Tab-separated table of C-alpha atoms in Angstrom:
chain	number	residue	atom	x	y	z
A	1	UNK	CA	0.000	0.000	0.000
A	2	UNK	CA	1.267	3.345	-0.542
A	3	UNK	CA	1.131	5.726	2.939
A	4	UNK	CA	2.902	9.893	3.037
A	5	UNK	CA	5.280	8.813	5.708
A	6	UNK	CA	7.586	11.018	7.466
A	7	UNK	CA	10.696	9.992	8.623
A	8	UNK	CA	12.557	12.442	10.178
A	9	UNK	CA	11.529	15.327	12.440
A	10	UNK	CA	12.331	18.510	10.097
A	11	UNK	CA	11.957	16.655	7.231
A	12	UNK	CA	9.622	16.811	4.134
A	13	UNK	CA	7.253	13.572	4.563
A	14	UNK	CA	7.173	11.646	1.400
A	15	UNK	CA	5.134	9.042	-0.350
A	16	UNK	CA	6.119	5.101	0.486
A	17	UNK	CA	5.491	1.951	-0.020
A	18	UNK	CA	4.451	-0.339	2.607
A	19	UNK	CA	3.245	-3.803	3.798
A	20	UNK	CA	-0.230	-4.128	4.206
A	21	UNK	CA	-0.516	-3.633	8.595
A	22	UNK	CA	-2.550	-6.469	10.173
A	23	UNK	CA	-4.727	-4.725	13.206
A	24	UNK	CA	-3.811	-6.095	16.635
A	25	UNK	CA	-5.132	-6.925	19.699
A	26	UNK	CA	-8.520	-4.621	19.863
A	27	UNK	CA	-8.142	-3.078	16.497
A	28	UNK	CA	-9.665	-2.533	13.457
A	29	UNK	CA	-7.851	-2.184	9.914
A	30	UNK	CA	-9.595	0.126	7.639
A	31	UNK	CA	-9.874	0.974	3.471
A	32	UNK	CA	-9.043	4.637	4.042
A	33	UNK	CA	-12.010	6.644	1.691
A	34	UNK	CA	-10.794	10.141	3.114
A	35	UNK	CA	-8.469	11.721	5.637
A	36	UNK	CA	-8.248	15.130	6.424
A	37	UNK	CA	-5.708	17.394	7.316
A	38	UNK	CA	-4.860	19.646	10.206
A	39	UNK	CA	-2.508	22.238	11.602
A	40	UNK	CA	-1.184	19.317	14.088
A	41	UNK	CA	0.729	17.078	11.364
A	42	UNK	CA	2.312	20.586	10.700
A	43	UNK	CA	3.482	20.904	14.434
A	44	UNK	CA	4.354	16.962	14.082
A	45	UNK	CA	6.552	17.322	10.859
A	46	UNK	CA	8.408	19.835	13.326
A	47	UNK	CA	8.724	18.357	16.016
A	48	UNK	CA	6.147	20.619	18.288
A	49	UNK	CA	3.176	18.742	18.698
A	50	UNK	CA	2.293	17.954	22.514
A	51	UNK	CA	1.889	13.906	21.404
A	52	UNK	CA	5.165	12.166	19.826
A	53	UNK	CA	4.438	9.150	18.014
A	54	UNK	CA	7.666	7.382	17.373
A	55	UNK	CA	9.360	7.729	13.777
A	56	UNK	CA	8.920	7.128	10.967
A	57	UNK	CA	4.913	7.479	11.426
A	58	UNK	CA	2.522	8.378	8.845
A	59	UNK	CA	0.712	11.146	8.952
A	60	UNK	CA	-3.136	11.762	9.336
A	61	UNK	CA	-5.425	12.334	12.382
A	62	UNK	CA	-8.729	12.003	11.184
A	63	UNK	CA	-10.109	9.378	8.460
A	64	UNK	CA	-13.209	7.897	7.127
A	65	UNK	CA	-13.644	4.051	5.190
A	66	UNK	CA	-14.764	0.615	5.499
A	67	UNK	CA	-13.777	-1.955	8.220
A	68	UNK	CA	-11.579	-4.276	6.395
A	69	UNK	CA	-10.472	-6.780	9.026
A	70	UNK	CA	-10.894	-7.317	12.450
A	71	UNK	CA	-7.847	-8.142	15.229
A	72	UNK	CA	-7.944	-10.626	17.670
A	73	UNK	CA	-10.798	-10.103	20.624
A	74	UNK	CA	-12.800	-7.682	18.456
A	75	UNK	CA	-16.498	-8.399	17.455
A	76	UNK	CA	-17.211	-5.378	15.619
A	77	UNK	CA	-17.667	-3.396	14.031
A	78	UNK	CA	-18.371	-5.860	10.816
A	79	UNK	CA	-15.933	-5.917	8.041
A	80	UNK	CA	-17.792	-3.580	5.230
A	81	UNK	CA	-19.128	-1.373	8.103
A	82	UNK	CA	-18.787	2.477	7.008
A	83	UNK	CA	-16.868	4.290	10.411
A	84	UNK	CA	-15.199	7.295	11.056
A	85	UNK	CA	-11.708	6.760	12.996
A	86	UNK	CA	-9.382	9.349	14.633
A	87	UNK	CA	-5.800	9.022	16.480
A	88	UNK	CA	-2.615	10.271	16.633
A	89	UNK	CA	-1.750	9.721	13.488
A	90	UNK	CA	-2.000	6.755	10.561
A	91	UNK	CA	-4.305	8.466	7.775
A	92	UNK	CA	-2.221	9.542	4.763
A	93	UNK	CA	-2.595	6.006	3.393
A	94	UNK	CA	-4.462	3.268	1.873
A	95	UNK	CA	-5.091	1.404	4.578
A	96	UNK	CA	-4.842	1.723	8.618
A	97	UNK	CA	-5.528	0.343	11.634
A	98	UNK	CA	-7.369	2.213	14.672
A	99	UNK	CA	-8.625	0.562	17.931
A	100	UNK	CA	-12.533	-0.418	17.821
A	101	UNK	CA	-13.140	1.756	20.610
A	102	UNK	CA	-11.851	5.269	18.047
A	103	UNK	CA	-14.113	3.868	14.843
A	104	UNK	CA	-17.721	5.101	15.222
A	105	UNK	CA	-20.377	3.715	12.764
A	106	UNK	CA	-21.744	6.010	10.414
A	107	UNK	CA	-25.303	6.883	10.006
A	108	UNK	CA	-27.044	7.103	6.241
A	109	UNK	CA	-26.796	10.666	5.425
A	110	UNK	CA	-23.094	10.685	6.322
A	111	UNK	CA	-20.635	10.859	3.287
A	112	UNK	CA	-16.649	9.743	3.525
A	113	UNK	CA	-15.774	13.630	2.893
A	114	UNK	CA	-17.416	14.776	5.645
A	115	UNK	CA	-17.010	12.332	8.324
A	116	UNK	CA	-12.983	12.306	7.750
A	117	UNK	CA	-13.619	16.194	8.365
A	118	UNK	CA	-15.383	16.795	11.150
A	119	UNK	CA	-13.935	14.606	13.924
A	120	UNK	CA	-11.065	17.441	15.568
A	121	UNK	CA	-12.394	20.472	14.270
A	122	UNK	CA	-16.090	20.053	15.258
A	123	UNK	CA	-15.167	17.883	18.171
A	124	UNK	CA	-13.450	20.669	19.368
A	125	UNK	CA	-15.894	23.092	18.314
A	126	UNK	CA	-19.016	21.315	20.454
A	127	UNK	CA	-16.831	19.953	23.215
A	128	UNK	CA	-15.659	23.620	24.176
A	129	UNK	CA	-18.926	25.274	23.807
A	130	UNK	CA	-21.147	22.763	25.426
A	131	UNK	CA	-19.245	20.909	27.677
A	132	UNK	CA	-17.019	23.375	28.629
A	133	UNK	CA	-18.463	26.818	28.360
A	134	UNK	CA	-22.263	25.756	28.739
A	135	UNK	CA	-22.619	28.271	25.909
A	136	UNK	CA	-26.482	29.690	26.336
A	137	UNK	CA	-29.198	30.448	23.590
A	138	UNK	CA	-28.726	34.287	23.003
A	139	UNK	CA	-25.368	34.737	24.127
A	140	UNK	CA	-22.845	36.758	22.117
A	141	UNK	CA	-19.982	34.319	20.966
A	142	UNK	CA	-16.511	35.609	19.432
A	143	UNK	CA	-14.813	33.094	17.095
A	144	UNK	CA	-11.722	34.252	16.071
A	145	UNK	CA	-9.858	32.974	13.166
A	146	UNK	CA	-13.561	31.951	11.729
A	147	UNK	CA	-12.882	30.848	7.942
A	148	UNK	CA	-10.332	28.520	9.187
A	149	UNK	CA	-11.109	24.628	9.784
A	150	UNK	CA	-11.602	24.552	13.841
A	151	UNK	CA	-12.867	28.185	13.728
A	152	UNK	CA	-15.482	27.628	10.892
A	153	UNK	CA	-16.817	24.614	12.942
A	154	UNK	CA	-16.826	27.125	15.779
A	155	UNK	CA	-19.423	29.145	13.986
A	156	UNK	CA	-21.491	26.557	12.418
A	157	UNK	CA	-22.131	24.825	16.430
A	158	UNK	CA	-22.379	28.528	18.081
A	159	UNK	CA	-25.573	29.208	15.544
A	160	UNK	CA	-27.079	25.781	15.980
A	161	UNK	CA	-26.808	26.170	19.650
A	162	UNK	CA	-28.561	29.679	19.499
A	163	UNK	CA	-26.019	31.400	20.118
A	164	UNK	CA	-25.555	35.133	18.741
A	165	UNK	CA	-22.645	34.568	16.557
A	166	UNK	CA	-19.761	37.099	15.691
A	167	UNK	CA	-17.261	35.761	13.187
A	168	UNK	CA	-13.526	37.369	12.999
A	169	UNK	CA	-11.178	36.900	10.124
A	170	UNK	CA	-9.109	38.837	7.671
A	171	UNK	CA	-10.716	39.599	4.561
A	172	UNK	CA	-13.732	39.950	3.106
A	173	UNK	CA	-13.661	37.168	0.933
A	174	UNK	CA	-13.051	35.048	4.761
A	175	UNK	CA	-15.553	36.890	6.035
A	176	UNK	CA	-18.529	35.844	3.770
A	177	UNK	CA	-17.196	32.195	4.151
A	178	UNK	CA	-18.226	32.880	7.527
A	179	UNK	CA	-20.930	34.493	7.253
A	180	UNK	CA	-22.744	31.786	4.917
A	181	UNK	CA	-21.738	29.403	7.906
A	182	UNK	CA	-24.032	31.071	9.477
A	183	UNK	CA	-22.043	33.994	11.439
A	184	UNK	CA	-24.436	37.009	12.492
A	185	UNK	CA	-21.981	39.497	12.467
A	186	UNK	CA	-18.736	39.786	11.312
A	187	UNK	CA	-15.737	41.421	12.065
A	188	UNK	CA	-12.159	41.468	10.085
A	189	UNK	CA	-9.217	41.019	12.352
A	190	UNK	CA	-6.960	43.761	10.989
A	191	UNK	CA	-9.466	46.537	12.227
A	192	UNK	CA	-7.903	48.987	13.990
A	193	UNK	CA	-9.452	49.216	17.497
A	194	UNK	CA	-10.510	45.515	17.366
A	195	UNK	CA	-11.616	45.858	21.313
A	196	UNK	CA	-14.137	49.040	20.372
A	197	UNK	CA	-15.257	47.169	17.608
A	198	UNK	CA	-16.204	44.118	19.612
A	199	UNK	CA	-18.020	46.919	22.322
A	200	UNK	CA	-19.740	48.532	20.137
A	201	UNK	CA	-21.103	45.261	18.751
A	202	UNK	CA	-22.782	44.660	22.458
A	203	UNK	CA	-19.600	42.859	23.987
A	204	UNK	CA	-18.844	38.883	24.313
A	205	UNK	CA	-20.210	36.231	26.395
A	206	UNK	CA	-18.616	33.614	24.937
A	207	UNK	CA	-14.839	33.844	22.919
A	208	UNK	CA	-13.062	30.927	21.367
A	209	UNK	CA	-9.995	31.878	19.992
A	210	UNK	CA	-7.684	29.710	17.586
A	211	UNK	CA	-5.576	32.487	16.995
A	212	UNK	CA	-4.059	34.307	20.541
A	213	UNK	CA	-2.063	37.476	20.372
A	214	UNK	CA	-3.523	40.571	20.504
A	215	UNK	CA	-7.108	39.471	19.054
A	216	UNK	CA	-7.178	37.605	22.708
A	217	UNK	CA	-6.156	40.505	24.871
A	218	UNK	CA	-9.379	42.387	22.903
A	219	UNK	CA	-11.952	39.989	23.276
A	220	UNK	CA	-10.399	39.644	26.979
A	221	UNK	CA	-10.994	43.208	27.295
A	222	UNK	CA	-14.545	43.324	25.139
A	223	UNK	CA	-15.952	40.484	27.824
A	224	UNK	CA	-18.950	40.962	29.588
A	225	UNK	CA	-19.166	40.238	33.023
A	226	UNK	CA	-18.698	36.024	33.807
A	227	UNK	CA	-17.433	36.194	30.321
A	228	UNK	CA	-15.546	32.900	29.160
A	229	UNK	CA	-12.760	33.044	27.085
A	230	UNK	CA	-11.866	29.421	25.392
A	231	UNK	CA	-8.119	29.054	24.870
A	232	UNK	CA	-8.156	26.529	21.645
A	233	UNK	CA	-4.787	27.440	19.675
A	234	UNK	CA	-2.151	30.140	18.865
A	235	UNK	CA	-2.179	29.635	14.938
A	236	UNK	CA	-1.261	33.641	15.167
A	237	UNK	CA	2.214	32.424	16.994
A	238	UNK	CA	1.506	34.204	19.951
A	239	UNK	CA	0.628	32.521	23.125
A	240	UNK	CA	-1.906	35.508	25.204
A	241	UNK	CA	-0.295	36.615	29.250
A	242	UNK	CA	-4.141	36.825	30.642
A	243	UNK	CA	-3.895	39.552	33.595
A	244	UNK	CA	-5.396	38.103	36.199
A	245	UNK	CA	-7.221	41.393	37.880
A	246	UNK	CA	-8.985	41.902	34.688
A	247	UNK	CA	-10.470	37.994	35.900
A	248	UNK	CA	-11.281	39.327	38.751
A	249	UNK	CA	-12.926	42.789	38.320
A	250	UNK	CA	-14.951	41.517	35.313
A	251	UNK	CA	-15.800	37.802	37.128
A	252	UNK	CA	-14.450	36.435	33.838
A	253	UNK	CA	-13.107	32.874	33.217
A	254	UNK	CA	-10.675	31.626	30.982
A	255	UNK	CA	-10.817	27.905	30.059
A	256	UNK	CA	-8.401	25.457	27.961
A	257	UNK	CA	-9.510	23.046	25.624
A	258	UNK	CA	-7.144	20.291	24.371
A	259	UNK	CA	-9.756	17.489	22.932
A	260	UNK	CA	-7.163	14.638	22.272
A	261	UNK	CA	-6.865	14.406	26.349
A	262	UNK	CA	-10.519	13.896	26.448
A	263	UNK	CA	-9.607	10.273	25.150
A	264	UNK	CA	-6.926	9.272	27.692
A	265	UNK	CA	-9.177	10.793	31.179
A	266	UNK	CA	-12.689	10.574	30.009
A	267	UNK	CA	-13.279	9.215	26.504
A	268	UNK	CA	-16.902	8.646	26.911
A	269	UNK	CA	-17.652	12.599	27.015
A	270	UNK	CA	-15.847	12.882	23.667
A	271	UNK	CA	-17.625	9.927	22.028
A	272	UNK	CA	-20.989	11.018	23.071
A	273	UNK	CA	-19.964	14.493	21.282
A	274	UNK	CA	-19.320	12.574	17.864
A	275	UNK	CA	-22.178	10.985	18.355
A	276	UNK	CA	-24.224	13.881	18.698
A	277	UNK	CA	-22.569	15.757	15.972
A	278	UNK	CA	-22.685	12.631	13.317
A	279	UNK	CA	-26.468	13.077	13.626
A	280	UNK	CA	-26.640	16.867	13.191
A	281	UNK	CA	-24.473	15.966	9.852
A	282	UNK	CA	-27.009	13.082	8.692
A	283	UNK	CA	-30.265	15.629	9.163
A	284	UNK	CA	-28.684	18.704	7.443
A	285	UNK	CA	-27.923	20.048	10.412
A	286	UNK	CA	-24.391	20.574	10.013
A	287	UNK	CA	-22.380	20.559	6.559
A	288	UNK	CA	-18.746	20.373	6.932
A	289	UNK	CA	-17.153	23.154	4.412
A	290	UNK	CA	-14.243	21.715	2.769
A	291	UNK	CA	-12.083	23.938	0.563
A	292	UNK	CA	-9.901	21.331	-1.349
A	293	UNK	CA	-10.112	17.361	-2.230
A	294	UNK	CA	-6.736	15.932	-3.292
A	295	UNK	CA	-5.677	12.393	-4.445
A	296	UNK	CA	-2.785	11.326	-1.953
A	297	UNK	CA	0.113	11.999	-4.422
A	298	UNK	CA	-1.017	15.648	-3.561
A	299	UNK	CA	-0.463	15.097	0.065
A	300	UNK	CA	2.313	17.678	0.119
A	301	UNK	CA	0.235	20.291	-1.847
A	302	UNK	CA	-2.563	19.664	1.155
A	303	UNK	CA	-0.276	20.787	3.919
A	304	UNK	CA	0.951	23.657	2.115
A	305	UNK	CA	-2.574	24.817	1.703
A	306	UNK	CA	-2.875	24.634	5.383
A	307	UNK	CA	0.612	26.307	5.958
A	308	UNK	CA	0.224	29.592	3.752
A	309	UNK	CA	-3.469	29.444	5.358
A	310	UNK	CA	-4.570	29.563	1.904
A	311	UNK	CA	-7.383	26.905	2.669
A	312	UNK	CA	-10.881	27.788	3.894
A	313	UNK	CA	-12.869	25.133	6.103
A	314	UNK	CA	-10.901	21.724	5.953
A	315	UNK	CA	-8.548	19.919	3.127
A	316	UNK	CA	-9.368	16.368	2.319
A	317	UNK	CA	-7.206	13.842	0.935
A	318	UNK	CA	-8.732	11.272	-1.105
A	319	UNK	CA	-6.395	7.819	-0.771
């Protein structure tokens, strides 16, 4: 089978042949239909990702197939079963293996595309604003970095949740991405006095920010009182210094969201999340937005995409 395989930390990952894997002990091996990308294989082709797989690895957190072969131990689900997977990594190929426990059925209504693309971003997405933030119909939520993958999901859950929903990017073409997500308001992250903006909007209840830097420290300082700020990424480079007496004066909280560690201290919370996602998919709910499908000799080109932040939504690679 042929998998994008990287090697060495630093290093350009590059297309390989390689045996056929044979799933183990409580695993599953999969026909990979679609995997999609994310900033994280970025971080783990440098070297910075919080979670170290050994090398050489293949690359790929999130997929969608059909259940080729079971491991030892495992009754299911049924080779030809249509699942969506996610781990560490394993995607960029033709074939995979995941344990059972990762590979959630899919429901009719649910396409390859969009099941490989919704695991992280809109896992996030719902996990942070539900579970985390108890998020409120009619409360003013901030996404920042909106037309990107986790930020776009961002918007799409705030509306459905009834949520008032202000969408920041830069650009106006970004900005109408987000906007036809379903963003009330938007707001492009260049503007000047980005914190008298955000007032004069009504303030935030609600900010989840995939970006940091200064667009933080003005939604920080645009919060209404028991305002929650969601700390999801720093895709800007910048990791936010939250002053702690503006916490205080303003009763505001500031909350971190890392959804991989759901899976290690309370996995059930996360599964029940996909599962409750998957059917907003199958009814309409929610549509995934994906900017770019490429075969995986394009792999590369993918992660570029993601790198010059030239891709809206999510990039899907078609094995």
């Amino acid at each position: 089978m042929r998998a994008f395989r990287l090697t060495e930390t630093g290093q350009d990952p590059a297309l390989t042949d390689l045996p056929l894997p044979e799933p183990g002990p409580g695993e599953i091996r999969l026909r990979i239909a679609a995997c999609a990308l994310n900033f994280a294989d970025l971080l783990m082709i440098q070297g910075r990702y919080q979670e170290r797989p050994p090398l050489p690895l293949t690359l790929g957190m999130e997929v969608a197939g059909t259940v080729d072969a079971l491991g030892p131990g495992v009754a299911g689900p049924a080779p030809g079963t249509r699942v969506a997977a996610f781990g560490s990594c394993g995607g960029l190929a033709e074939f995979g293996c995941w344990p059972a426990d990762r590979c959630l059925p899919l429901p009719d209504g649910a396409g390859f595309r969009e099941a490989a693309a919704f695991q992280i971003a809109y896992g996030t997405g719902h996990l942070a604003l539900e579970h985390r933030a108890r998020l409120q119909p009619g409360e003013r939520l901030l996404v920042t970095g909106a037309a990107g993958g986790v930020g776009l999901a961002a918007v799409e859950i705030g509306r459905r949740m009834g949520a008032r929903v202000i969408a920041s990017a830069r650009g106006a073409d970004r900005l109408e991405i987000a906007r036809q997500a379903g963003a009330h308001e938007t707001i492009d992250s260049d503007t000047p006095d980005l914190k008298a903006a955000l007032k004069a909007l009504g303030g935030v209840d609600v900010t989840y920010d995939t970006v940091g830097g200064a667009g933080f420290d003005a939604a920080l300082r645009a919060s209404r009182p028991e305002g929650r700020l969601l700390a999801i990424g720093f895709a800007g480079g910048d990791v936010p210094q939250v002053p702690a007496n503006l916490l205080l004066v303003k009763n505001l909280s500031v909350i971190g969201l890392y959804w991989g560690g759901y899976m290690t201290f309370a996995p059930q919370v996360l599964i029940r999340s996909l599962e409750t996602l998957l059917g907003w998919i199958a009814d309409g709910s929610l549509r995934p937005h994906i900017s770019h499908e490429l075969p995986l000799e394009r792999a590369a080109e993918g992660l570029e995409l993601l790198r010059s932040r030239q891709a809206t939504g999510k990039v899907v690679i078609l094995p």
